Short mmCIF file of C-alpha atoms and ligand atoms in Angstrom, two decimals:
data_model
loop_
_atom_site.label_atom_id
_atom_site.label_comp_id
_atom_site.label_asym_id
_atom_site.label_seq_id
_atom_site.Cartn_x
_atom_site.Cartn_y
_atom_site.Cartn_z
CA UNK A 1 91.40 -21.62 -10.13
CA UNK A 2 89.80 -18.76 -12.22
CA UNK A 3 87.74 -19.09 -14.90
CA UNK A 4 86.54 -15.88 -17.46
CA UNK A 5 84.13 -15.88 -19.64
CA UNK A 6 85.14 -13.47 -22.83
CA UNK A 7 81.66 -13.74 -25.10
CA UNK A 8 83.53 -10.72 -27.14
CA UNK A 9 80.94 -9.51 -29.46
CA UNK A 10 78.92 -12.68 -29.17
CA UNK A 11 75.31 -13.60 -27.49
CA UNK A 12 72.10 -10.52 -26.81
CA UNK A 13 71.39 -9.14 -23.78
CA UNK A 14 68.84 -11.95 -23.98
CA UNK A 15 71.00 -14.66 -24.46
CA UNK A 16 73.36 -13.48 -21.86
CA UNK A 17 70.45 -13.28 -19.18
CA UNK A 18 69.55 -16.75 -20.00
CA UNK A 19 73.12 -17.74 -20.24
CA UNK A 20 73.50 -16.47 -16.51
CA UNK A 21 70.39 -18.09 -15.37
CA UNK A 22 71.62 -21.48 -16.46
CA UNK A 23 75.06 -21.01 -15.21
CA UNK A 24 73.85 -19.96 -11.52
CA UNK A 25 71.81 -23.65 -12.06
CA UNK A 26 75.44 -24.97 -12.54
CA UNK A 27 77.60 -22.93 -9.81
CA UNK A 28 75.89 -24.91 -6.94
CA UNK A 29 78.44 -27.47 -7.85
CA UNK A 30 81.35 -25.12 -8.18
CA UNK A 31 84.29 -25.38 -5.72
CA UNK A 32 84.28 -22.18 -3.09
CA UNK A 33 87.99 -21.52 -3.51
CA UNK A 34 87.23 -20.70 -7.78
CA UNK A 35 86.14 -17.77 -9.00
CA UNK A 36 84.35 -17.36 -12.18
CA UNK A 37 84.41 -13.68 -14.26
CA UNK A 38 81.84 -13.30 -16.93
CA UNK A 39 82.44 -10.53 -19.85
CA UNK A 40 79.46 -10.51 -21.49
CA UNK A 41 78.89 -7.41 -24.60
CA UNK A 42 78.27 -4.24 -22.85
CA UNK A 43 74.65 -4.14 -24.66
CA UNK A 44 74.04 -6.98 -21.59
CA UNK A 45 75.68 -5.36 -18.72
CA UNK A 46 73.63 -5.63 -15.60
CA UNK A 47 73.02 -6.24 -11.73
CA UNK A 48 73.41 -9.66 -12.34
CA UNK A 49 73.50 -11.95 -8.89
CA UNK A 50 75.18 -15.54 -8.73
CA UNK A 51 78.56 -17.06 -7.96
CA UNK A 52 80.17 -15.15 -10.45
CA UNK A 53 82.01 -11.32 -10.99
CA UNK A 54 80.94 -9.58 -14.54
CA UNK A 55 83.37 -7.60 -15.93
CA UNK A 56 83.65 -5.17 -18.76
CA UNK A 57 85.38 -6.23 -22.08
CA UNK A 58 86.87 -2.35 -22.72
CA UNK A 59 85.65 0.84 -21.57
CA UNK A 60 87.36 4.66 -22.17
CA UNK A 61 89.25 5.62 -19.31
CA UNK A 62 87.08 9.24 -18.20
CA UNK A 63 83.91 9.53 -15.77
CA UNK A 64 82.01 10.55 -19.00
CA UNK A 65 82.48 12.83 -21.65
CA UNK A 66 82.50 13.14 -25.29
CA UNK A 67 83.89 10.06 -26.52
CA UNK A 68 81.38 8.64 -29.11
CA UNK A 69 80.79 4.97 -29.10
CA UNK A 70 82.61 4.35 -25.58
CA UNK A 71 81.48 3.97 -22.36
CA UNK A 72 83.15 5.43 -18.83
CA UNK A 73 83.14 4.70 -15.24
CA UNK A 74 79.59 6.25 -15.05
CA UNK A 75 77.95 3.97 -17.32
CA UNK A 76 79.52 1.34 -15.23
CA UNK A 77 78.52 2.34 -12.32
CA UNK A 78 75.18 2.01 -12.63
CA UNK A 79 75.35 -1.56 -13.26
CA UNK A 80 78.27 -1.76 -10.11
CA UNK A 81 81.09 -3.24 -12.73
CA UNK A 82 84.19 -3.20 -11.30
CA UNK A 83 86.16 -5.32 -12.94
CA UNK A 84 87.82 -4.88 -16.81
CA UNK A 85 89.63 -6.32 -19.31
CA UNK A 86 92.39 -4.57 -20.60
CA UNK A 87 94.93 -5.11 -23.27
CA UNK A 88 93.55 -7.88 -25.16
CA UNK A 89 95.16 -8.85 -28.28
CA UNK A 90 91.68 -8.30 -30.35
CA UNK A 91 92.02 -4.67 -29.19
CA UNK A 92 95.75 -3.98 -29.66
CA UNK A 93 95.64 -5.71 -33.03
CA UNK A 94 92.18 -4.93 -34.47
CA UNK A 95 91.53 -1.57 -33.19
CA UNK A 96 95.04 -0.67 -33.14
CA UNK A 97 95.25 0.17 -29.31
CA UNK A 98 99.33 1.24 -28.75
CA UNK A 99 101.10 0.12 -25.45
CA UNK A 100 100.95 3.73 -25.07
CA UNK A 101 96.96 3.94 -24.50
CA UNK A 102 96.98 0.26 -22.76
CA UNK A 103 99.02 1.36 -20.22
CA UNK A 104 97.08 4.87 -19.60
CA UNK A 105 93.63 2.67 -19.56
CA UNK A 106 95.52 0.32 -16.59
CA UNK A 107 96.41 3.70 -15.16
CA UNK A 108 93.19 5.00 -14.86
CA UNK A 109 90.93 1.88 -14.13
CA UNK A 110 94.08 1.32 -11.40
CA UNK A 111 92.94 4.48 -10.04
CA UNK A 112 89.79 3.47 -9.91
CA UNK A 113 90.44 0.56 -7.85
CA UNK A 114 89.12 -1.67 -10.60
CA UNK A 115 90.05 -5.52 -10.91
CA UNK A 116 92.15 -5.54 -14.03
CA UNK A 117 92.45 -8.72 -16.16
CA UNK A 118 95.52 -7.23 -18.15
CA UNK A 119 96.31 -9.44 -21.60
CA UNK A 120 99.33 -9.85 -23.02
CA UNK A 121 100.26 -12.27 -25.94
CA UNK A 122 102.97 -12.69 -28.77
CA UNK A 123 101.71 -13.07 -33.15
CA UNK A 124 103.38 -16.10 -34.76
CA UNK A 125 106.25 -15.22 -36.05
CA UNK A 126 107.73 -14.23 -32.55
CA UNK A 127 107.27 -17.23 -31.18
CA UNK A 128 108.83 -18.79 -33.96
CA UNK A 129 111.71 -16.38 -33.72
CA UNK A 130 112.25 -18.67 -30.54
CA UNK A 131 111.76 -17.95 -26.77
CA UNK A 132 114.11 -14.90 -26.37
CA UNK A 133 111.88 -12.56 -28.09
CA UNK A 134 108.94 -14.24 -27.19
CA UNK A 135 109.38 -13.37 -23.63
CA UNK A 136 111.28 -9.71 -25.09
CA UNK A 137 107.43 -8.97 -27.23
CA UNK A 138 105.84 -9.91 -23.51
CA UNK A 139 107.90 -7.99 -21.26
CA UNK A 140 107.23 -5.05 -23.45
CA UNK A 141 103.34 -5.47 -23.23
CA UNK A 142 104.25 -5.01 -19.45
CA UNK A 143 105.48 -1.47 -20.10
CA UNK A 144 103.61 1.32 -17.70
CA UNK A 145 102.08 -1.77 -16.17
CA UNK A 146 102.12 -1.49 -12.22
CA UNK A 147 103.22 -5.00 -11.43
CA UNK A 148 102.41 -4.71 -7.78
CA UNK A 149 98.67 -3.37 -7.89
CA UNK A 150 97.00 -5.99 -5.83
CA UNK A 151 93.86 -6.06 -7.95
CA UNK A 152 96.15 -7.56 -10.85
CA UNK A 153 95.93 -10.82 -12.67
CA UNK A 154 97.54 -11.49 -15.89
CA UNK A 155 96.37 -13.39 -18.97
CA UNK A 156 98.75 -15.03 -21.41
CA UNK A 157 97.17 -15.48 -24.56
CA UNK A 158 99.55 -16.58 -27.48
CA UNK A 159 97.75 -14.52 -30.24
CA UNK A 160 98.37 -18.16 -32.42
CA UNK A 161 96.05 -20.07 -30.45
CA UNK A 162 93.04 -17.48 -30.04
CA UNK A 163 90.36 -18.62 -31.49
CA UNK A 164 92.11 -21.09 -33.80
CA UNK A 165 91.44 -24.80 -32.10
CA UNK A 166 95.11 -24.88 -31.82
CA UNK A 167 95.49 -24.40 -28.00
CA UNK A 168 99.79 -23.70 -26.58
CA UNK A 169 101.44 -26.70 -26.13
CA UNK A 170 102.13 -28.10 -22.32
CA UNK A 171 105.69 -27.70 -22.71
CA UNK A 172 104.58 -24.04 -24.30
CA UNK A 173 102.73 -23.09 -21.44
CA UNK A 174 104.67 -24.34 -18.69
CA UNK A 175 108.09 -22.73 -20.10
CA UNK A 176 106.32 -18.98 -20.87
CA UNK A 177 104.18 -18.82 -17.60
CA UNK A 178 107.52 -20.05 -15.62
CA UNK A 179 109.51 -16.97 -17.43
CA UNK A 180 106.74 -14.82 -16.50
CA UNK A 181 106.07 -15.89 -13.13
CA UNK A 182 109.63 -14.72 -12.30
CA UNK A 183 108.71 -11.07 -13.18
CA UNK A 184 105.37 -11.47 -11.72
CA UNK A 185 106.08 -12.15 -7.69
CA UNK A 186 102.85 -13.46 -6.28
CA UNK A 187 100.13 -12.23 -9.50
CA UNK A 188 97.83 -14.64 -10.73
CA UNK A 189 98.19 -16.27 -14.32
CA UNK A 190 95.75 -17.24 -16.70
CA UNK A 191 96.24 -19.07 -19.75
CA UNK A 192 93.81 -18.14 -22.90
CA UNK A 193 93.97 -19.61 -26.37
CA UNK A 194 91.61 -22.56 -27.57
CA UNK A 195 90.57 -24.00 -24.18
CA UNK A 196 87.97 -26.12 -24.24
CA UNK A 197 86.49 -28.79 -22.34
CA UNK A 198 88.29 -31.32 -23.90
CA UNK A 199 91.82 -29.85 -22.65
CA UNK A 200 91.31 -27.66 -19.65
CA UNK A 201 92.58 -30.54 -16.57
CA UNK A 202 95.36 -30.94 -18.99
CA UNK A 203 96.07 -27.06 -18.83
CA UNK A 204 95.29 -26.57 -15.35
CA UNK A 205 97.20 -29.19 -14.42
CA UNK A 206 100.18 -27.28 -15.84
CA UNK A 207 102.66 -25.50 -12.69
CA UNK A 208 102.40 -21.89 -12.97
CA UNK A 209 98.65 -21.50 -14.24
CA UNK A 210 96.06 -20.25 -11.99
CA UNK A 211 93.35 -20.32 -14.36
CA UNK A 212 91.88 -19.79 -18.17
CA UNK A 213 90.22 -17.34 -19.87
CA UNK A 214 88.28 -18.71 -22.40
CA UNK A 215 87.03 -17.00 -25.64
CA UNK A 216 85.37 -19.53 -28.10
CA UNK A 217 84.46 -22.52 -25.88
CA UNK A 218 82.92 -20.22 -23.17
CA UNK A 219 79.89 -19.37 -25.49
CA UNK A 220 77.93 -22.00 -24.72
CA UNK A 221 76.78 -22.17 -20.97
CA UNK A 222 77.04 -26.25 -20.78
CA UNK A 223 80.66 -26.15 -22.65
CA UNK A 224 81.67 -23.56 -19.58
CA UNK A 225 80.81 -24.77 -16.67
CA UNK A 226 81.91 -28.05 -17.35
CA UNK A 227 85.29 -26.53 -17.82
CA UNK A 228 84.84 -24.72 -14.10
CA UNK A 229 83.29 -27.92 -12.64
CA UNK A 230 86.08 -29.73 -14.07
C1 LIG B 301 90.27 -14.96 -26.05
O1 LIG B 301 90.01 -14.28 -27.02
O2 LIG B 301 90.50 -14.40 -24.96
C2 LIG B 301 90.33 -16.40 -26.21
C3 LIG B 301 91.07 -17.07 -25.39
O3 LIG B 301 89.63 -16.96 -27.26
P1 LIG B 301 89.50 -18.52 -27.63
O4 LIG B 301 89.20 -19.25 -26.36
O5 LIG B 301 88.36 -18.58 -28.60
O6 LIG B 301 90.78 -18.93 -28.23
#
């Protein structure tokens, strides 16, 4: 199973030190055969060490350059980060990133050889248009997307149950990830929207996820790795 970490603009660099400290405590326990990503805010990028990979939650797609407020490939390298997020709904929907730039940020980090944890996820009133253009609003979100890059996993995250306490349904889950598997050959697939201790064996349990990224719930260092140690 995987388990991410998203602290989005959450914890300091700090917390997130003390955060990591804790967690490597915890990871003793953790089975060899999981992996656990951690995406803390870039202000708390480091050369972290423990049983874990830390990712970035965005970063421009250039070496460097003049792109005020971003950071590039050189500001990652220093701190070894070789792994992204990309696509997230909080990104496409708040800061209004098109399919268009998604899809030349999976190029480039691609390029790059980076591990790519590439979001996709549908607003409401698609999914309760019914399944058909669920899965239409999802395929789309895989436009430009190299489905066979090897350093690939895919996160559905039904933009309804982010950060709401209203996780996907079983039946939800199960039917969208088995629709999705079919276009995805052998790429893993997390689920993300409202897991939380209380409901991650009953998610993982579900055929056709391979792990969670978790938002909310992930925050708090106990509250994770009792979902990974579950
Ligand atoms: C997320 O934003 O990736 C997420 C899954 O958030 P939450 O767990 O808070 O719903």
């Amino acid at each position: 199973m995987i388990y991410a970490a998203n602290f989005k603009t959450n914890h300091t660099r700090k917390s997130t030190q003390s955060y990591i400290q804790a967690l490597n405590e915890k990871l003793g326990a953790k089975k060899s055969e999981d992996k656990v990503y951690i995406f803390p805010p870039m202000t708390a990028l480091d050369l972290y060490e423990g049983a874990f990979t830390v990712g970035t939650q965005n970063a421009y797609p250039a070496h460097n350059g003049a792109f005020t407020g971003e950071i590039g490939l050189e500001q990652l390298d220093e701190f070894d980060i070789k792994t992204i997020l990309i696509g997230h709904s909080e990104r496409r929907e708040v800061l209004n990133e098109s399919q268009d730039k998604v899809s030349q940020k999976f190029s480039f980090f691609k390029t790059q050889n980076f591990e790519i944890i590439y979001c996709i996820g549908e607003p409401l009133h698609i999914r309760e248009q019914g399944f058909e253009s669920v899965m239409h609003y999802l395929l789309a979100q895989l436009d430009g997307i190299d489905m066979h890059y090897e350093k690939l996993i895919v996160a559905y995250e039904p933009i309804w149950a982010i950060g709401t306490g209203r996780s996907a349904t079983t039946d939800e889950i199960l039917t969208t990830h088995s629709a999705l598997k079919k276009v995805m050959h052998d790429i893993p697939l997390l689920y993300g929207g409202s897991v939380k201790p209380a409901n991650i064996k009953e998610i993982t349990d579900i055929s056709g996820v391979d792990g969670v990224l978790v938002g909310s719930a992930s925050l708090d260092v106990e509250s994770f790795s009792q979902m990974v140690l579950s």
